């Protein structure tokens, strides 16, 4: 018996368009021919090849951002059917149609689905989310970490600053300077490193202000939307403990 190729209806996408941060937003619908194994990025690429909306009118290509296309860089994060996630790993077959695409709302808009995630990177700078080295030369083998620490630290290191946790958090936003769950989790990560501990107090103090860990309302939205299943709430709880200990040391002038 011959197997006939299944016929699929065209893919319907409703996309929030905006020419710039000060322009008026609008919704535009597109129809894209179905192909097996498509994701949202491939659908957007089809629109780019032929920028004509569902009404048959020529329009401008939709602007979005992507780099790795394998859920590593976080650049293609957008709101898909109401949930912040990566367009590269959002498979068309798994999505309810019409597929609604919107830009993240907690970051400055550039155009259409592209936003400026500088807020995230500034938070990492503020919290000293890196390990200092003494020059570009080979320092030799680094200090050893226990297998237990390596295990949970690796989970935290998978953060790709995609912005999903920042978008889902009710305590972040344009009027709130909260550094967000990702930066707090990175404080825990780098403070656990044998060399990173040299800057432990600096990192803890960076999240002890009004825009730091006290701004967390424990909604736990962050851990629900994280595409890497990073235990963000565990990190926040641990940093609550560590900052409390650090505040006591600050009062008594102890750096021990």
PDB file of N, CA, C and O in Angstrom, residues 65 68 71-79 84-89 103-107 113 115-121 124 158-168 182-183 186 222 225-230 232:
ATOM      1  N   UNK A  65      16.468  38.472  16.074  1.00  0.00           N
ATOM      2  CA  UNK A  65      17.886  38.222  16.294  1.00  0.00           C
ATOM      3  C   UNK A  65      18.119  36.739  16.518  1.00  0.00           C
ATOM      4  O   UNK A  65      17.340  36.064  17.193  1.00  0.00           O
ATOM      5  N   UNK A  68      23.198  31.165  17.273  1.00  0.00           N
ATOM      6  CA  UNK A  68      23.641  29.770  17.265  1.00  0.00           C
ATOM      7  C   UNK A  68      22.644  28.814  16.635  1.00  0.00           C
ATOM      8  O   UNK A  68      23.020  27.789  16.070  1.00  0.00           O
ATOM      9  N   UNK A  71      19.879  26.750  20.754  1.00  0.00           N
ATOM     10  CA  UNK A  71      19.555  27.038  22.147  1.00  0.00           C
ATOM     11  C   UNK A  71      20.796  27.103  23.033  1.00  0.00           C
ATOM     12  O   UNK A  71      20.884  26.459  24.079  1.00  0.00           O
ATOM     13  N   UNK A  72      21.760  27.896  22.595  1.00  0.00           N
ATOM     14  CA  UNK A  72      22.975  28.108  23.369  1.00  0.00           C
ATOM     15  C   UNK A  72      23.233  29.589  23.614  1.00  0.00           C
ATOM     16  O   UNK A  72      23.671  29.976  24.692  1.00  0.00           O
ATOM     17  N   UNK A  73      22.932  30.442  22.627  1.00  0.00           N
ATOM     18  CA  UNK A  73      23.274  31.864  22.748  1.00  0.00           C
ATOM     19  C   UNK A  73      22.182  32.695  23.402  1.00  0.00           C
ATOM     20  O   UNK A  73      22.464  33.726  24.000  1.00  0.00           O
ATOM     21  N   UNK A  74      20.933  32.296  23.287  1.00  0.00           N
ATOM     22  CA  UNK A  74      19.833  33.038  23.882  1.00  0.00           C
ATOM     23  C   UNK A  74      19.373  34.236  23.084  1.00  0.00           C
ATOM     24  O   UNK A  74      18.447  34.943  23.497  1.00  0.00           O
ATOM     25  N   UNK A  75      19.993  34.487  21.923  1.00  0.00           N
ATOM     26  CA  UNK A  75      19.686  35.700  21.168  1.00  0.00           C
ATOM     27  C   UNK A  75      18.274  35.712  20.596  1.00  0.00           C
ATOM     28  O   UNK A  75      17.668  36.775  20.449  1.00  0.00           O
ATOM     29  N   UNK A  76      17.723  34.554  20.249  1.00  0.00           N
ATOM     30  CA  UNK A  76      16.425  34.499  19.577  1.00  0.00           C
ATOM     31  C   UNK A  76      15.250  34.421  20.547  1.00  0.00           C
ATOM     32  O   UNK A  76      14.135  34.055  20.152  1.00  0.00           O
ATOM     33  N   UNK A  77      15.482  34.753  21.807  1.00  0.00           N
ATOM     34  CA  UNK A  77      14.401  34.710  22.787  1.00  0.00           C
ATOM     35  C   UNK A  77      13.319  35.724  22.439  1.00  0.00           C
ATOM     36  O   UNK A  77      13.608  36.879  22.137  1.00  0.00           O
ATOM     37  N   UNK A  78      12.090  35.285  22.472  1.00  0.00           N
ATOM     38  CA  UNK A  78      10.934  36.145  22.232  1.00  0.00           C
ATOM     39  C   UNK A  78       9.732  35.524  22.942  1.00  0.00           C
ATOM     40  O   UNK A  78       9.830  34.419  23.494  1.00  0.00           O
ATOM     41  N   UNK A  79       8.619  36.203  22.940  1.00  0.00           N
ATOM     42  CA  UNK A  79       7.406  35.659  23.547  1.00  0.00           C
ATOM     43  C   UNK A  79       6.631  34.916  22.463  1.00  0.00           C
ATOM     44  O   UNK A  79       6.198  35.505  21.477  1.00  0.00           O
ATOM     45  N   UNK A  84       7.837  33.299  27.237  1.00  0.00           N
ATOM     46  CA  UNK A  84       9.195  33.620  26.769  1.00  0.00           C
ATOM     47  C   UNK A  84       9.995  32.348  26.542  1.00  0.00           C
ATOM     48  O   UNK A  84      10.111  31.506  27.440  1.00  0.00           O
ATOM     49  N   UNK A  85      10.557  32.224  25.341  1.00  0.00           N
ATOM     50  CA  UNK A  85      11.338  31.039  24.999  1.00  0.00           C
ATOM     51  C   UNK A  85      12.164  31.318  23.752  1.00  0.00           C
ATOM     52  O   UNK A  85      12.042  32.380  23.148  1.00  0.00           O
ATOM     53  N   UNK A  86      12.979  30.348  23.350  1.00  0.00           N
ATOM     54  CA  UNK A  86      13.829  30.524  22.185  1.00  0.00           C
ATOM     55  C   UNK A  86      13.087  30.094  20.911  1.00  0.00           C
ATOM     56  O   UNK A  86      12.454  29.028  20.870  1.00  0.00           O
ATOM     57  N   UNK A  87      13.207  30.911  19.878  1.00  0.00           N
ATOM     58  CA  UNK A  87      12.550  30.614  18.608  1.00  0.00           C
ATOM     59  C   UNK A  87      13.193  29.427  17.907  1.00  0.00           C
ATOM     60  O   UNK A  87      12.535  28.720  17.138  1.00  0.00           O
ATOM     61  N   UNK A  88      14.479  29.178  18.174  1.00  0.00           N
ATOM     62  CA  UNK A  88      15.170  28.085  17.488  1.00  0.00           C
ATOM     63  C   UNK A  88      14.705  26.716  17.972  1.00  0.00           C
ATOM     64  O   UNK A  88      14.718  25.737  17.220  1.00  0.00           O
ATOM     65  N   UNK A  89      14.294  26.616  19.234  1.00  0.00           N
ATOM     66  CA  UNK A  89      13.864  25.324  19.786  1.00  0.00           C
ATOM     67  C   UNK A  89      12.339  25.199  19.857  1.00  0.00           C
ATOM     68  O   UNK A  89      11.823  24.195  20.344  1.00  0.00           O
ATOM     69  N   UNK A 103       7.905  40.664  21.023  1.00  0.00           N
ATOM     70  CA  UNK A 103       9.228  40.877  21.630  1.00  0.00           C
ATOM     71  C   UNK A 103       9.141  40.796  23.141  1.00  0.00           C
ATOM     72  O   UNK A 103       8.065  40.962  23.728  1.00  0.00           O
ATOM     73  N   UNK A 104      10.266  40.542  23.786  1.00  0.00           N
ATOM     74  CA  UNK A 104      10.323  40.613  25.239  1.00  0.00           C
ATOM     75  C   UNK A 104       9.948  42.027  25.683  1.00  0.00           C
ATOM     76  O   UNK A 104      10.270  43.003  25.004  1.00  0.00           O
ATOM     77  N   UNK A 105       9.276  42.136  26.799  1.00  0.00           N
ATOM     78  CA  UNK A 105       8.754  43.436  27.239  1.00  0.00           C
ATOM     79  C   UNK A 105       9.627  44.128  28.284  1.00  0.00           C
ATOM     80  O   UNK A 105       9.436  45.315  28.548  1.00  0.00           O
ATOM     81  N   UNK A 106      10.566  43.405  28.893  1.00  0.00           N
ATOM     82  CA  UNK A 106      11.368  43.985  29.974  1.00  0.00           C
ATOM     83  C   UNK A 106      12.663  44.638  29.483  1.00  0.00           C
ATOM     84  O   UNK A 106      13.446  45.145  30.290  1.00  0.00           O
ATOM     85  N   UNK A 107      12.887  44.615  28.172  1.00  0.00           N
ATOM     86  CA  UNK A 107      14.096  45.182  27.596  1.00  0.00           C
ATOM     87  C   UNK A 107      13.725  46.241  26.559  1.00  0.00           C
ATOM     88  O   UNK A 107      12.665  46.156  25.937  1.00  0.00           O
ATOM     89  N   UNK A 113      10.804  42.094  16.675  1.00  0.00           N
ATOM     90  CA  UNK A 113      11.028  41.086  17.711  1.00  0.00           C
ATOM     91  C   UNK A 113      12.409  41.201  18.345  1.00  0.00           C
ATOM     92  O   UNK A 113      12.766  40.379  19.194  1.00  0.00           O
ATOM     93  N   UNK A 115      15.211  42.970  20.705  1.00  0.00           N
ATOM     94  CA  UNK A 115      15.343  43.857  21.859  1.00  0.00           C
ATOM     95  C   UNK A 115      16.817  43.990  22.224  1.00  0.00           C
ATOM     96  O   UNK A 115      17.673  43.231  21.759  1.00  0.00           O
ATOM     97  N   UNK A 116      17.099  44.941  23.090  1.00  0.00           N
ATOM     98  CA  UNK A 116      18.459  45.191  23.570  1.00  0.00           C
ATOM     99  C   UNK A 116      18.596  44.594  24.964  1.00  0.00           C
ATOM    100  O   UNK A 116      18.001  45.085  25.922  1.00  0.00           O
ATOM    101  N   UNK A 117      19.388  43.533  25.109  1.00  0.00           N
ATOM    102  CA  UNK A 117      19.534  42.838  26.390  1.00  0.00           C
ATOM    103  C   UNK A 117      20.681  43.377  27.243  1.00  0.00           C
ATOM    104  O   UNK A 117      21.186  42.679  28.125  1.00  0.00           O
ATOM    105  N   UNK A 118      21.088  44.611  26.996  1.00  0.00           N
ATOM    106  CA  UNK A 118      22.203  45.200  27.742  1.00  0.00           C
ATOM    107  C   UNK A 118      21.965  45.164  29.256  1.00  0.00           C
ATOM    108  O   UNK A 118      22.918  45.049  30.035  1.00  0.00           O
ATOM    109  N   UNK A 119      20.706  45.269  29.678  1.00  0.00           N
ATOM    110  CA  UNK A 119      20.391  45.217  31.116  1.00  0.00           C
ATOM    111  C   UNK A 119      20.956  43.960  31.772  1.00  0.00           C
ATOM    112  O   UNK A 119      21.475  44.009  32.900  1.00  0.00           O
ATOM    113  N   UNK A 120      20.863  42.839  31.070  1.00  0.00           N
ATOM    114  CA  UNK A 120      21.386  41.582  31.604  1.00  0.00           C
ATOM    115  C   UNK A 120      22.901  41.623  31.729  1.00  0.00           C
ATOM    116  O   UNK A 120      23.472  41.209  32.742  1.00  0.00           O
ATOM    117  N   UNK A 121      23.554  42.127  30.701  1.00  0.00           N
ATOM    118  CA  UNK A 121      25.012  42.149  30.705  1.00  0.00           C
ATOM    119  C   UNK A 121      25.543  43.169  31.716  1.00  0.00           C
ATOM    120  O   UNK A 121      26.591  42.938  32.335  1.00  0.00           O
ATOM    121  N   UNK A 124      25.574  41.512  35.054  1.00  0.00           N
ATOM    122  CA  UNK A 124      26.728  40.628  35.225  1.00  0.00           C
ATOM    123  C   UNK A 124      27.986  41.437  35.544  1.00  0.00           C
ATOM    124  O   UNK A 124      28.833  41.001  36.331  1.00  0.00           O
ATOM    125  N   UNK A 158      25.319  26.805  32.819  1.00  0.00           N
ATOM    126  CA  UNK A 158      24.612  26.656  31.548  1.00  0.00           C
ATOM    127  C   UNK A 158      23.779  27.891  31.188  1.00  0.00           C
ATOM    128  O   UNK A 158      23.199  27.959  30.116  1.00  0.00           O
ATOM    129  N   UNK A 159      23.734  28.867  32.072  1.00  0.00           N
ATOM    130  CA  UNK A 159      22.987  30.097  31.798  1.00  0.00           C
ATOM    131  C   UNK A 159      23.500  30.744  30.515  1.00  0.00           C
ATOM    132  O   UNK A 159      24.702  30.896  30.313  1.00  0.00           O
ATOM    133  N   UNK A 160      22.578  31.141  29.628  1.00  0.00           N
ATOM    134  CA  UNK A 160      22.957  31.761  28.351  1.00  0.00           C
ATOM    135  C   UNK A 160      22.440  33.194  28.258  1.00  0.00           C
ATOM    136  O   UNK A 160      22.326  33.747  27.167  1.00  0.00           O
ATOM    137  N   UNK A 161      22.117  33.795  29.404  1.00  0.00           N
ATOM    138  CA  UNK A 161      21.604  35.174  29.463  1.00  0.00           C
ATOM    139  C   UNK A 161      20.550  35.416  28.387  1.00  0.00           C
ATOM    140  O   UNK A 161      20.578  36.418  27.677  1.00  0.00           O
ATOM    141  N   UNK A 162      19.607  34.494  28.293  1.00  0.00           N
ATOM    142  CA  UNK A 162      18.562  34.589  27.259  1.00  0.00           C
ATOM    143  C   UNK A 162      17.500  35.617  27.613  1.00  0.00           C
ATOM    144  O   UNK A 162      16.829  36.159  26.743  1.00  0.00           O
ATOM    145  N   UNK A 163      17.307  35.866  28.917  1.00  0.00           N
ATOM    146  CA  UNK A 163      16.322  36.846  29.348  1.00  0.00           C
ATOM    147  C   UNK A 163      14.972  36.274  29.733  1.00  0.00           C
ATOM    148  O   UNK A 163      14.079  37.034  30.134  1.00  0.00           O
ATOM    149  N   UNK A 164      14.791  34.962  29.632  1.00  0.00           N
ATOM    150  CA  UNK A 164      13.494  34.365  29.990  1.00  0.00           C
ATOM    151  C   UNK A 164      13.145  34.628  31.448  1.00  0.00           C
ATOM    152  O   UNK A 164      12.014  35.002  31.771  1.00  0.00           O
ATOM    153  N   UNK A 165      14.107  34.426  32.350  1.00  0.00           N
ATOM    154  CA  UNK A 165      13.829  34.631  33.778  1.00  0.00           C
ATOM    155  C   UNK A 165      13.559  36.097  34.067  1.00  0.00           C
ATOM    156  O   UNK A 165      12.698  36.436  34.888  1.00  0.00           O
ATOM    157  N   UNK A 166      14.288  36.979  33.383  1.00  0.00           N
ATOM    158  CA  UNK A 166      14.096  38.414  33.561  1.00  0.00           C
ATOM    159  C   UNK A 166      12.707  38.826  33.098  1.00  0.00           C
ATOM    160  O   UNK A 166      12.030  39.632  33.729  1.00  0.00           O
ATOM    161  N   UNK A 167      12.263  38.263  31.979  1.00  0.00           N
ATOM    162  CA  UNK A 167      10.946  38.574  31.426  1.00  0.00           C
ATOM    163  C   UNK A 167       9.834  38.074  32.340  1.00  0.00           C
ATOM    164  O   UNK A 167       8.816  38.751  32.535  1.00  0.00           O
ATOM    165  N   UNK A 168       9.995  36.890  32.901  1.00  0.00           N
ATOM    166  CA  UNK A 168       8.937  36.277  33.713  1.00  0.00           C
ATOM    167  C   UNK A 168       8.862  36.840  35.124  1.00  0.00           C
ATOM    168  O   UNK A 168       7.827  36.719  35.784  1.00  0.00           O
ATOM    169  N   UNK A 182      19.165  35.700  37.048  1.00  0.00           N
ATOM    170  CA  UNK A 182      20.357  35.172  36.381  1.00  0.00           C
ATOM    171  C   UNK A 182      21.631  35.690  37.030  1.00  0.00           C
ATOM    172  O   UNK A 182      22.570  34.921  37.303  1.00  0.00           O
ATOM    173  N   UNK A 183      21.689  36.988  37.290  1.00  0.00           N
ATOM    174  CA  UNK A 183      22.889  37.576  37.892  1.00  0.00           C
ATOM    175  C   UNK A 183      23.120  37.040  39.300  1.00  0.00           C
ATOM    176  O   UNK A 183      24.266  36.760  39.687  1.00  0.00           O
ATOM    177  N   UNK A 186      24.610  33.686  39.116  1.00  0.00           N
ATOM    178  CA  UNK A 186      26.014  33.724  38.718  1.00  0.00           C
ATOM    179  C   UNK A 186      26.916  34.127  39.880  1.00  0.00           C
ATOM    180  O   UNK A 186      28.077  33.714  39.944  1.00  0.00           O
ATOM    181  N   UNK A 222      10.808  32.519  37.541  1.00  0.00           N
ATOM    182  CA  UNK A 222      12.077  32.366  36.834  1.00  0.00           C
ATOM    183  C   UNK A 222      12.426  30.902  36.602  1.00  0.00           C
ATOM    184  O   UNK A 222      12.816  30.509  35.493  1.00  0.00           O
ATOM    185  N   UNK A 225      10.371  29.087  33.782  1.00  0.00           N
ATOM    186  CA  UNK A 225      10.567  29.385  32.356  1.00  0.00           C
ATOM    187  C   UNK A 225      12.000  29.151  31.882  1.00  0.00           C
ATOM    188  O   UNK A 225      12.262  29.216  30.678  1.00  0.00           O
ATOM    189  N   UNK A 226      12.922  28.887  32.790  1.00  0.00           N
ATOM    190  CA  UNK A 226      14.322  28.712  32.392  1.00  0.00           C
ATOM    191  C   UNK A 226      14.466  27.549  31.421  1.00  0.00           C
ATOM    192  O   UNK A 226      14.126  26.404  31.750  1.00  0.00           O
ATOM    193  N   UNK A 227      14.968  27.787  30.199  1.00  0.00           N
ATOM    194  CA  UNK A 227      15.077  26.702  29.209  1.00  0.00           C
ATOM    195  C   UNK A 227      16.134  25.669  29.564  1.00  0.00           C
ATOM    196  O   UNK A 227      16.139  24.572  29.008  1.00  0.00           O
ATOM    197  N   UNK A 228      17.035  26.003  30.481  1.00  0.00           N
ATOM    198  CA  UNK A 228      18.107  25.085  30.878  1.00  0.00           C
ATOM    199  C   UNK A 228      17.824  24.420  32.227  1.00  0.00           C
ATOM    200  O   UNK A 228      18.683  23.705  32.749  1.00  0.00           O
ATOM    201  N   UNK A 229      16.635  24.657  32.773  1.00  0.00           N
ATOM    202  CA  UNK A 229      16.252  24.065  34.068  1.00  0.00           C
ATOM    203  C   UNK A 229      17.268  24.368  35.171  1.00  0.00           C
ATOM    204  O   UNK A 229      17.568  23.525  36.022  1.00  0.00           O
ATOM    205  N   UNK A 230      17.795  25.581  35.158  1.00  0.00           N
ATOM    206  CA  UNK A 230      18.745  25.984  36.192  1.00  0.00           C
ATOM    207  C   UNK A 230      17.988  26.208  37.505  1.00  0.00           C
ATOM    208  O   UNK A 230      16.938  26.853  37.508  1.00  0.00           O
ATOM    209  N   UNK A 232      17.310  28.219  39.815  1.00  0.00           N
ATOM    210  CA  UNK A 232      17.477  29.628  40.167  1.00  0.00           C
ATOM    211  C   UNK A 232      17.006  29.938  41.583  1.00  0.00           C
ATOM    212  O   UNK A 232      17.636  30.713  42.309  1.00  0.00           O
TER     213      UNK A 232
END
